[in-house]
Coordinates of C-alpha atoms in Angstrom, one line a residue:
Chain A
M1 CA -45.9 18.4 8.5
F2 CA -44.0 17.0 11.2
D3 CA -42.5 14.0 10.4
R4 CA -41.2 12.0 13.3
D5 CA -39.1 9.7 11.7
D6 CA -37.3 12.8 10.2
G7 CA -37.2 14.2 13.9
A8 CA -35.6 11.5 14.8
L9 CA -33.2 11.1 12.2
D10 CA -32.1 14.9 12.5
R11 CA -31.6 14.3 16.3
V12 CA -29.0 11.3 15.4
I13 CA -27.4 13.9 12.6
R14 CA -26.8 16.5 15.2
Q15 CA -25.0 13.9 17.6
L16 CA -23.4 12.8 15.2
R17 CA -21.9 16.1 14.0
Q18 CA -20.6 16.5 17.2
P19 CA -16.8 17.7 17.2
V20 CA -14.5 14.1 18.4
S21 CA -11.5 14.5 20.4
I22 CA -9.3 12.4 18.6
D23 CA -5.7 11.5 21.4
P24 CA -3.7 14.9 20.6
A25 CA -0.4 12.0 20.9
L26 CA -1.5 10.1 18.0
D27 CA 0.5 12.8 16.2
A28 CA 3.7 12.4 17.7
R29 CA 2.9 8.7 16.6
V30 CA 2.4 10.1 13.3
M31 CA 5.3 11.9 13.5
E32 CA 7.5 9.1 14.8
E33 CA 6.9 7.1 12.5
I34 CA 7.2 9.3 9.3
A35 CA 11.1 10.7 11.3
A36 CA 11.8 7.1 11.2
D37 CA 11.6 6.3 7.5
A38 CA 14.3 9.2 7.2
A39 CA 16.3 8.3 9.8
P40 CA 20.1 7.1 8.5
G41 CA 20.7 4.0 9.5
R42 CA 17.7 2.4 10.2
L43 CA 17.2 -1.4 9.5
A44 CA 20.6 -1.8 9.3
T45 CA 20.9 -5.6 9.5
P46 CA 22.0 -6.7 6.3
R47 CA 20.3 -9.2 4.8
P48 CA 22.9 -11.8 3.2
R49 CA 21.9 -13.5 0.2
F50 CA 23.2 -16.8 -0.2
P51 CA 22.2 -18.4 -3.3
L52 CA 24.1 -21.9 -3.4
R53 CA 20.9 -23.6 -1.6
G54 CA 20.8 -27.1 -2.8
A55 CA 24.7 -26.8 -5.0
R56 CA 25.9 -29.7 -5.7
W57 CA 29.1 -29.1 -4.8
P58 CA 29.4 -28.6 -0.8
W59 CA 33.3 -27.1 -1.0
L60 CA 31.9 -25.1 -4.1
A61 CA 29.6 -23.5 -1.5
A62 CA 31.8 -23.1 2.0
A63 CA 34.2 -21.5 -1.0
A64 CA 31.3 -19.3 -2.1
V65 CA 30.5 -18.0 1.4
L66 CA 34.1 -17.4 2.7
G67 CA 34.7 -15.5 -1.0
A68 CA 31.6 -13.9 -0.4
I69 CA 32.8 -12.7 3.4
L70 CA 36.3 -11.8 1.9
I71 CA 34.7 -9.6 -1.3
A72 CA 31.6 -7.7 0.0
R73 CA 32.6 -5.1 2.6
P74 CA 28.6 -4.2 2.8
W75 CA 29.1 -1.0 4.8
S76 CA 31.9 0.8 2.6
A77 CA 29.7 1.1 -0.4
G78 CA 29.4 5.3 0.1
G79 CA 27.3 7.5 2.1
D80 CA 24.2 6.3 -0.4
T81 CA 23.9 3.1 2.5
D82 CA 23.5 5.5 5.3
A83 CA 19.7 5.3 5.5
L84 CA 19.3 1.8 2.9
N85 CA 19.5 -1.8 3.1
A86 CA 22.4 -3.1 1.5
F87 CA 22.1 -6.0 -0.5
Q88 CA 25.1 -8.6 -1.9
F89 CA 24.7 -10.4 -5.3
V90 CA 26.9 -13.3 -5.8
L91 CA 27.2 -15.6 -8.4
V92 CA 29.5 -18.4 -9.3
A93 CA 30.5 -18.3 -12.3
P94 CA 34.4 -19.7 -12.7
Q95 CA 34.9 -19.4 -16.4
A96 CA 33.9 -16.0 -16.5
S97 CA 35.9 -13.1 -17.6
S98 CA 33.5 -10.4 -16.9
V99 CA 30.3 -10.2 -14.6
S100 CA 27.9 -7.6 -14.4
L101 CA 24.8 -7.1 -12.0
V102 CA 22.0 -4.7 -14.4
G103 CA 18.4 -4.2 -12.7
D104 CA 15.9 -1.9 -12.0
F105 CA 18.2 -0.6 -9.4
N106 CA 20.8 0.7 -11.7
D107 CA 19.3 1.2 -15.3
W108 CA 19.7 -1.8 -16.5
D109 CA 23.2 -0.1 -17.0
P110 CA 25.8 -2.7 -16.8
A111 CA 28.5 -0.7 -16.3
R112 CA 27.3 0.4 -13.1
S113 CA 28.1 -2.5 -11.0
P114 CA 30.7 -5.0 -12.0
M115 CA 31.2 -7.4 -10.0
Q116 CA 34.6 -8.2 -8.6
T117 CA 35.7 -12.2 -8.3
A118 CA 37.6 -14.1 -6.4
Q119 CA 38.1 -17.9 -7.4
G120 CA 35.6 -17.5 -9.4
I121 CA 32.8 -16.6 -7.0
W122 CA 31.5 -12.9 -8.8
A123 CA 29.7 -10.5 -5.7
T124 CA 28.9 -6.9 -5.4
T125 CA 27.2 -5.2 -2.8
V126 CA 24.1 -2.8 -3.6
P127 CA 22.2 -0.3 -1.4
L128 CA 18.4 -0.9 -1.7
P129 CA 15.4 1.7 -0.3
P130 CA 12.3 -1.1 -0.2
G131 CA 10.5 -2.2 -3.7
R132 CA 10.6 -4.8 -5.8
Y133 CA 13.5 -5.1 -8.2
R134 CA 13.8 -7.4 -11.5
Y135 CA 17.4 -7.9 -12.1
A136 CA 19.8 -10.7 -14.2
F137 CA 24.1 -10.9 -14.5
L138 CA 25.7 -10.3 -17.8
V139 CA 28.4 -12.4 -18.5
N140 CA 31.1 -11.8 -20.9
G141 CA 29.2 -9.2 -22.2
V142 CA 26.3 -11.7 -23.6
E143 CA 25.0 -13.9 -21.5
W144 CA 22.2 -13.2 -19.2
R145 CA 21.6 -15.1 -16.2
A146 CA 19.1 -15.2 -13.6
D147 CA 20.6 -15.7 -9.4
P148 CA 20.4 -19.5 -9.0
G149 CA 19.5 -18.2 -5.2
A150 CA 16.5 -16.1 -6.6
P151 CA 12.6 -16.0 -7.2
R152 CA 12.5 -16.1 -11.2
A153 CA 10.9 -13.2 -12.9
G154 CA 7.3 -14.2 -13.6
D155 CA 7.5 -12.3 -16.9
D156 CA 11.0 -12.6 -19.1
E157 CA 9.0 -10.3 -21.3
F158 CA 12.7 -9.9 -23.9
G159 CA 13.4 -13.9 -23.7
T160 CA 15.8 -13.3 -21.6
P161 CA 15.6 -15.1 -18.0
S162 CA 15.5 -12.4 -15.2
S163 CA 15.2 -12.3 -11.2
V164 CA 13.7 -10.6 -8.6
I165 CA 14.0 -9.3 -5.3
T166 CA 11.8 -7.3 -3.1
V167 CA 12.5 -5.3 -0.3
G168 CA 10.5 -5.0 2.4
G169 CA 10.2 -2.9 5.8
K170 CA 9.2 1.0 6.1
G171 CA 8.2 2.9 2.7
S172 CA 7.5 -0.2 0.9
Chain B
M1 CA -3.6 24.1 -14.4
M2 CA -4.4 20.7 -15.4
I3 CA -3.1 21.2 -18.7
T4 CA 0.0 23.1 -17.4
A5 CA 0.3 19.7 -15.0
L6 CA 0.4 17.6 -17.9
L7 CA 2.5 19.7 -20.0
L8 CA 5.3 19.8 -17.5
I9 CA 5.1 16.2 -16.7
V10 CA 5.1 15.5 -20.6
Q11 CA 8.0 17.4 -20.6
V12 CA 9.6 15.9 -17.5
A13 CA 9.9 12.4 -19.2
A14 CA 11.2 13.4 -22.9
Q15 CA 13.9 15.0 -21.5
D16 CA 14.6 11.7 -19.0
P17 CA 18.4 10.9 -20.4
R18 CA 18.2 7.5 -19.7
L19 CA 15.4 7.0 -22.2
E20 CA 18.2 8.3 -25.2
R21 CA 18.6 4.6 -25.6
L22 CA 15.9 4.1 -27.0
D23 CA 15.5 4.6 -31.1
P24 CA 13.4 8.0 -31.2
A25 CA 10.1 6.0 -32.8
T26 CA 10.7 3.7 -29.6
R27 CA 11.3 6.5 -27.2
S28 CA 8.7 9.0 -28.7
L29 CA 6.0 5.9 -27.7
V30 CA 8.0 5.0 -24.7
V31 CA 7.3 8.3 -23.5
S32 CA 3.6 8.7 -24.3
V33 CA 3.2 5.6 -22.5
V34 CA 4.9 6.9 -19.4
D35 CA 3.4 10.8 -19.9
S36 CA -0.2 9.2 -20.0
A37 CA 0.6 6.4 -16.9
K38 CA 1.7 9.8 -14.6
A39 CA -1.1 11.7 -15.7
V40 CA -3.5 9.6 -14.2
G41 CA -1.4 9.0 -10.3
L42 CA 0.5 6.4 -11.8
P43 CA 4.3 6.2 -11.0
G44 CA 6.6 5.9 -14.0
E45 CA 9.5 4.8 -13.2
P46 CA 8.8 1.2 -13.3
L47 CA 7.5 1.4 -16.6
I48 CA 11.4 3.5 -17.4
Q49 CA 12.8 0.8 -15.8
R50 CA 11.2 -2.1 -18.4
A51 CA 12.3 -0.1 -21.3
L52 CA 15.6 -0.1 -20.3
E53 CA 16.0 -3.6 -19.9
G54 CA 14.7 -3.7 -23.0
A55 CA 16.8 -1.7 -24.8
T56 CA 19.8 -3.2 -22.8
K57 CA 18.7 -6.9 -23.9
G58 CA 18.9 -5.7 -27.2
A59 CA 15.0 -6.2 -27.5
L60 CA 13.1 -4.4 -31.4
G61 CA 11.5 -1.3 -30.5
P62 CA 8.1 -2.8 -30.7
R63 CA 8.7 -5.7 -27.6
I64 CA 10.1 -2.6 -25.5
V65 CA 6.5 -0.6 -26.3
T66 CA 4.4 -3.7 -25.6
A67 CA 6.0 -4.8 -22.7
V68 CA 5.8 -0.8 -21.1
R69 CA 2.0 -1.1 -22.4
R70 CA 1.6 -4.3 -20.0
L71 CA 3.0 -3.3 -17.3
A72 CA 1.3 0.3 -17.5
T73 CA -2.1 -1.6 -17.7
D74 CA -1.2 -3.9 -14.7
L75 CA -0.3 -0.8 -12.4
G76 CA -3.9 1.0 -13.0
T77 CA -5.2 -2.7 -12.8
A78 CA -3.4 -2.9 -8.7
R79 CA -4.5 0.7 -7.7
A80 CA -7.8 0.0 -8.6
A81 CA -8.0 -3.0 -7.0
L82 CA -5.4 -1.7 -3.7
G83 CA -7.2 1.6 -4.0
A84 CA -5.7 4.9 -2.8
G85 CA -2.6 5.9 -0.9
V86 CA -1.2 2.4 -2.3
T87 CA 2.5 3.3 -2.4
T88 CA 4.6 2.4 -5.8
P89 CA 6.2 -0.6 -4.0
E90 CA 3.3 -2.3 -3.5
L91 CA 2.0 -1.4 -7.0
E92 CA 5.1 -3.2 -8.0
A93 CA 4.3 -5.9 -6.2
G94 CA 1.1 -6.0 -7.2
A95 CA 1.6 -5.8 -11.0
A96 CA 3.3 -8.9 -10.3
A97 CA 1.0 -10.9 -8.8
L98 CA -1.3 -10.0 -11.1
R99 CA 0.6 -11.2 -14.2
A100 CA 1.5 -14.1 -12.5
G101 CA -2.2 -15.1 -12.7
A102 CA -4.0 -13.7 -9.4
G103 CA -7.2 -12.0 -9.7
P104 CA -8.1 -7.6 -9.2
D105 CA -10.2 -9.7 -6.3
V106 CA -7.6 -11.6 -4.4
L107 CA -5.3 -8.6 -4.4
T108 CA -8.5 -6.5 -2.9
H109 CA -9.3 -9.4 -0.3
L110 CA -5.7 -9.1 1.1
R111 CA -5.9 -5.3 1.3
D112 CA -8.6 -5.9 3.3
A113 CA -7.1 -8.7 5.1
R114 CA -3.7 -7.1 6.2
R115 CA -2.1 -4.3 7.6
P116 CA -0.1 -2.3 4.8
P117 CA 2.4 -2.6 3.5
L118 CA 1.6 -5.0 1.4
T119 CA 4.5 -5.5 -0.8
M120 CA 6.1 -8.4 0.7
A121 CA 2.7 -10.1 1.0
L122 CA 2.2 -9.4 -2.9
A123 CA 5.7 -10.1 -3.6
V124 CA 5.3 -13.9 -2.5
L125 CA 2.2 -14.3 -4.1
A126 CA 3.8 -13.4 -7.6
D127 CA 7.1 -15.2 -6.4
L128 CA 4.7 -18.4 -5.4
V129 CA 2.9 -18.3 -8.4
A130 CA 6.2 -18.1 -10.8
S131 CA 8.0 -21.1 -9.1
G132 CA 5.3 -22.9 -10.6
V133 CA 2.6 -23.0 -7.8
P134 CA -1.2 -22.1 -9.6
A135 CA -2.6 -19.2 -9.5
D136 CA -5.6 -19.9 -7.2
S137 CA -3.7 -22.1 -4.6
A138 CA -0.8 -19.4 -4.0
S139 CA -4.0 -16.8 -4.0
A140 CA -5.5 -19.2 -1.4
V141 CA -2.2 -20.1 0.9
V142 CA -1.5 -16.4 0.9
L143 CA -4.5 -14.7 2.1
A144 CA -5.1 -17.6 4.0
L145 CA -1.5 -16.5 6.1
A146 CA -2.4 -12.4 5.5
P147 CA -4.0 -11.4 8.1
S148 CA -1.6 -13.0 11.2
A149 CA 1.7 -13.8 9.1
R150 CA 4.4 -11.3 9.0
D151 CA 6.5 -10.0 5.9
A152 CA 9.5 -12.9 7.4
D153 CA 7.1 -16.1 7.6
L154 CA 5.6 -15.3 4.4
V155 CA 9.4 -15.1 2.7
E156 CA 10.4 -18.0 4.6
F157 CA 7.2 -19.9 3.3
R158 CA 7.8 -19.3 0.2
R159 CA 11.5 -20.4 0.0
A160 CA 10.1 -22.9 2.3
V161 CA 8.3 -24.3 -1.0
E162 CA 11.2 -23.4 -3.7
R163 CA 13.3 -25.7 -1.4
D164 CA 10.6 -28.3 -2.2
I165 CA 10.2 -28.0 -5.8
S166 CA 13.9 -27.9 -6.1
L167 CA 14.4 -31.1 -4.1
G168 CA 11.9 -32.4 -7.0
A169 CA 8.0 -31.5 -5.5
P170 CA 5.4 -30.5 -7.6
P171 CA 5.0 -27.0 -7.4
G172 CA 1.4 -27.4 -6.1
A173 CA 1.8 -30.2 -3.8
A174 CA 4.8 -28.5 -2.2
A175 CA 2.4 -25.9 -1.4
A176 CA -0.1 -28.0 0.4
V177 CA 2.3 -29.4 2.6
R178 CA 3.7 -26.3 3.7
A179 CA 0.2 -24.8 4.2
A180 CA -0.6 -27.8 5.8
N181 CA 2.2 -27.5 8.2
T182 CA 0.5 -23.8 8.8
G183 CA -3.0 -25.2 9.7
I184 CA -4.2 -23.9 6.3
R185 CA -5.8 -26.7 4.3
L186 CA -5.9 -25.9 0.1
G187 CA -9.2 -28.0 -0.2
A188 CA -11.6 -27.3 -3.6
D189 CA -12.5 -24.3 -2.5
A190 CA -8.9 -23.0 -3.0
G191 CA -9.6 -20.8 -5.8
N192 CA -12.0 -19.0 -3.8
P193 CA -10.9 -16.6 -1.2
P194 CA -12.6 -15.6 2.1
R195 CA -15.1 -13.0 1.2
P196 CA -14.8 -10.0 3.6
A197 CA -17.4 -8.0 5.4
S198 CA -20.1 -7.5 2.5
R199 CA -19.4 -4.9 0.5
Q200 CA -22.0 -4.2 -2.3
Chain C
M1 CA -13.7 46.2 17.9
N2 CA -10.0 47.0 18.0
Q3 CA -7.5 45.1 15.6
P4 CA -3.9 45.1 17.0
L5 CA -1.4 46.5 14.5
G6 CA 0.6 43.8 12.8
I7 CA 0.9 41.9 10.1
D8 CA -2.4 38.8 11.1
K9 CA -0.8 35.0 11.2
V10 CA -2.7 33.6 8.4
E11 CA -2.4 29.6 8.7
A12 CA -0.2 28.1 5.6
S13 CA -2.5 26.8 3.0
D14 CA -2.4 22.6 2.6
A15 CA -0.9 23.5 -0.6
E16 CA 2.0 25.0 0.5
L17 CA 2.5 22.9 3.0
V18 CA 2.8 19.8 1.3
R19 CA 5.1 21.8 -1.0
R20 CA 7.3 22.0 2.4
V21 CA 7.0 18.9 3.1
R22 CA 7.8 18.0 -0.6
T23 CA 11.2 20.1 -0.4
G24 CA 12.2 17.8 3.2
D25 CA 10.3 19.6 5.6
I26 CA 8.8 16.9 7.8
R27 CA 7.8 19.0 10.4
A28 CA 5.2 20.8 8.3
Y29 CA 3.3 17.6 8.0
G30 CA 3.0 17.8 11.4
T31 CA 0.7 20.9 11.0
L32 CA -1.3 18.7 8.5
V33 CA -1.8 16.4 10.5
A34 CA -2.8 18.6 13.5
R35 CA -5.7 20.0 11.8
Y36 CA -6.8 16.9 10.2
R37 CA -6.3 15.2 13.2
D38 CA -9.9 15.7 14.8
R39 CA -11.9 16.0 11.5
L40 CA -10.9 13.1 9.9
G41 CA -11.2 11.2 13.9
R42 CA -14.3 12.1 13.8
Y43 CA -15.9 9.8 10.5
A44 CA -13.4 7.1 11.5
V45 CA -15.0 6.7 15.1
H46 CA -18.6 6.5 13.7
M47 CA -17.9 4.5 10.9
L48 CA -15.3 2.0 13.0
G49 CA -17.5 2.8 16.4
D50 CA -14.5 1.7 18.2
R51 CA -11.7 4.8 18.9
E52 CA -8.5 2.4 19.1
D53 CA -9.9 1.1 15.9
A54 CA -10.5 4.7 14.6
E55 CA -7.3 5.8 15.6
E56 CA -5.0 3.6 14.8
A57 CA -6.8 3.7 11.0
L58 CA -5.7 7.7 11.3
Q59 CA -2.2 7.0 12.2
D60 CA -2.3 4.7 9.2
S61 CA -4.0 7.0 6.7
F62 CA -1.8 10.3 8.0
V63 CA 1.6 7.6 7.3
R64 CA 0.4 6.6 4.2
A65 CA -0.5 10.0 3.1
Y66 CA 2.8 10.8 3.9
R67 CA 4.3 7.8 1.7
S68 CA 2.6 8.5 -1.6
L69 CA 2.2 12.2 -1.3
E70 CA 3.8 12.5 -4.4
R71 CA 0.7 10.9 -6.1
C72 CA -1.4 14.3 -4.5
D73 CA -2.0 15.1 -7.9
D74 CA -3.8 18.3 -6.3
P75 CA -2.3 20.0 -3.1
A76 CA -4.8 21.9 -3.1
R77 CA -7.4 19.3 -1.9
F78 CA -4.7 17.7 0.3
G79 CA -7.6 17.0 2.7
A80 CA -10.0 15.7 -0.1
W81 CA -7.2 12.9 -1.1
L82 CA -6.6 12.6 3.1
Y83 CA -9.6 11.6 3.4
G84 CA -10.7 9.0 0.8
I85 CA -7.2 7.4 2.3
L86 CA -9.0 6.9 5.3
V87 CA -12.5 5.4 4.2
N88 CA -10.2 3.0 2.4
R89 CA -8.5 2.1 5.7
C90 CA -12.0 2.3 7.3
R91 CA -12.5 -0.2 5.2
T92 CA -9.6 -2.6 5.7
T93 CA -10.0 -2.0 9.6
G94 CA -13.7 -2.6 9.5
A95 CA -13.7 -5.8 7.8
R96 CA -11.1 -7.3 10.1
A97 CA -13.0 -5.7 13.4
A98 CA -16.0 -7.7 12.3
R99 CA -14.3 -11.5 11.8
R100 CA -13.3 -10.6 15.4
R101 CA -16.9 -9.9 16.3
R102 CA -16.4 -6.7 17.9
M103 CA -19.4 -4.9 18.9
F104 CA -20.1 -1.3 20.1
V105 CA -19.0 -1.6 24.6
R106 CA -21.7 0.2 26.0
D107 CA -20.2 3.0 27.5
A108 CA -20.7 2.1 31.1
D109 CA -18.1 4.8 32.6
A110 CA -19.7 7.9 31.3
L111 CA -22.9 6.0 32.2
N112 CA -21.9 5.2 36.3
G113 CA -20.2 8.9 35.9
A114 CA -23.0 10.7 34.9
T115 CA -24.2 12.5 37.9
H116 CA -27.3 14.6 36.7
A117 CA -30.0 12.7 34.8
D118 CA -29.6 15.0 32.1
Q119 CA -25.8 13.9 31.5
A120 CA -27.0 10.4 32.0
D121 CA -29.4 11.1 29.0
R122 CA -27.1 12.4 26.9
V123 CA -24.9 9.1 27.5
E124 CA -27.7 7.5 26.6
W125 CA -28.9 8.8 23.9
S126 CA -25.1 8.6 22.4
D127 CA -25.3 4.5 23.0
T128 CA -28.9 4.6 21.2
V129 CA -27.2 6.4 18.4
N130 CA -23.8 4.2 18.6
R131 CA -25.6 0.9 19.0
A132 CA -28.1 2.0 15.6
L133 CA -25.1 3.1 13.8
A134 CA -23.1 -0.2 14.6
R135 CA -26.5 -2.1 13.1
L136 CA -25.9 -0.7 9.4
A137 CA -24.3 -2.7 7.1
P138 CA -20.6 -0.8 6.8
E139 CA -21.6 0.1 3.0
Y140 CA -24.9 1.7 4.2
R141 CA -23.0 3.3 7.5
E142 CA -19.9 5.0 5.0
A143 CA -22.9 6.3 2.8
F144 CA -25.0 7.8 5.4
L145 CA -21.8 9.4 7.6
L146 CA -19.9 10.9 4.1
K147 CA -23.4 12.3 3.3
H148 CA -25.5 13.8 6.4
V149 CA -22.4 14.0 8.7
E150 CA -19.4 15.0 6.6
D151 CA -21.5 17.1 4.0
L152 CA -20.2 15.5 1.3
E153 CA -21.5 15.7 -2.4
Y154 CA -22.7 12.5 -4.2
E155 CA -19.9 13.2 -6.8
E156 CA -17.3 13.4 -4.2
M157 CA -18.5 10.6 -2.2
G158 CA -18.2 8.5 -5.9
R159 CA -14.7 9.9 -5.9
L160 CA -13.6 8.4 -2.5
T161 CA -15.7 5.3 -3.1
G162 CA -15.8 4.4 -6.3
A163 CA -19.1 3.7 -6.1
G164 CA -21.9 5.4 -8.4
V165 CA -23.9 8.2 -7.3
S166 CA -27.3 6.5 -7.6
A167 CA -25.9 3.6 -5.5
L168 CA -24.8 6.1 -3.1
K169 CA -28.3 7.8 -3.2
M170 CA -29.5 4.3 -2.7
R171 CA -27.3 3.6 0.4
V172 CA -28.4 6.6 2.3
K173 CA -31.7 6.1 1.6
R174 CA -31.0 2.2 2.8
A175 CA -29.9 3.7 6.1
R176 CA -32.0 6.6 7.0
E177 CA -35.2 4.0 6.6
Q178 CA -33.1 1.7 8.5
L179 CA -31.7 4.2 11.0
Q180 CA -35.3 5.0 11.8
R181 CA -36.6 1.6 12.4
F182 CA -33.7 1.0 14.7
L183 CA -34.6 4.4 16.7
K184 CA -38.1 3.3 17.0
E185 CA -37.2 0.0 18.6
A186 CA -35.0 1.5 20.9
E187 CA -37.7 3.6 22.5
H188 CA -39.9 0.2 23.0
V189 CA -37.4 -1.4 24.9

């Protein structure tokens, strides 16, 4: 039996099934966005991190900044930094004899990112693709310290403090 | 083909030399969690890193396994809340937000309110809660900022709140004051994020 | 019919293209984009009712799919997987557009440019259909389009949307009922 309502609905469906042509320029926009992901030198502006916010010793803060600038050479970290952001990590620990940076970006291996020191200010630079990374400083091979200038990791799963850094940008 | 794929995944995780830092029993359990996660399309690398963190920090095997399992669960919940096409950084940040106390519905609302990538917004949410801001207040303010704030604005908001907290402000109050500066009021309905268009 | 001699040019399959992209051949992704652009674009345009929003959602979906390509478990079903990403993106865009109170804009230019009565009729009908579709709740519109326009089975729709089969069947039924009502109302205007 002819159902007029269904007939109208069938017309609707036929109408909606008509091919729709999208501007082919969309392809180029997609490829441009993707190619920017892979291009070297993207987001090349480093985001220096100054951890002495709220420090009680202004002179130490100034020294840390100067020391960080003298120590850190963000663009000499090697070819791997070409497509990545280079981040500087700094810890003021005048009494320490060794400080390592350990985190999700180096398999938590203390040997991978030993830090350099000048007058008790320890620093290193690490290239990081977009992502969220837990990390901490290992002082003298035994003491774990969070980064005073960074957000704390909410879950200290293993009873020691950790910090987090989130790197945004394309690919995140 | 599915079985072959699963077997290949098992081989990959088991052969990861980094996991040799774990004792054999712990390694076996961690590999199993990683393989199960990868079999349902979750990323294995964050789980491996969590295990390595535990190993480096000298944690006991059971604690490492618990941490890895917990992260796997959080990644799965984050993926369910954020939907298909979510990237690994978004998943990690989403898992962190869930662990911090945000509900899955907050992640879903954020996905509806903001163009991807969501990594920074989720990270700011997790970081605010980690600094002591109550989860519902942090959720409300991030959701309110989500539609229009750039990533840099969200990060600056978080920094401002943390500065205030470091100077002695109660975390909830710090977030409320900074939110008010942006024209957002955190009131009695702070725990109820705005509902997007009806879904069910 | 005479066929030219030589090797037929066979298009690379989705699985082959995905494999190439994974080994670093970005251009292979361009082929996938071209392959799915119009097909997925049709769903996005009807779901969102606005070509600009649709192109934005489509572009986002293609880019997200590229960035999370390692998560495509079955490259032979790349299209279905991409579809899932688009369905989700359309929900996000749709929710934002609803808050901005966008309305389907009458295609006045097309109407004014119509030089024959039947052309004008076609534009009017297209307009009627678009208005009726826009009045459906988003989840009904989504289910209706996936079932009747994109010809998906309910199980596949369930995988894309995360909804159960019986819920989807109900949504399609409601969508049909409401569309029929809207069309009747349009006749009497």
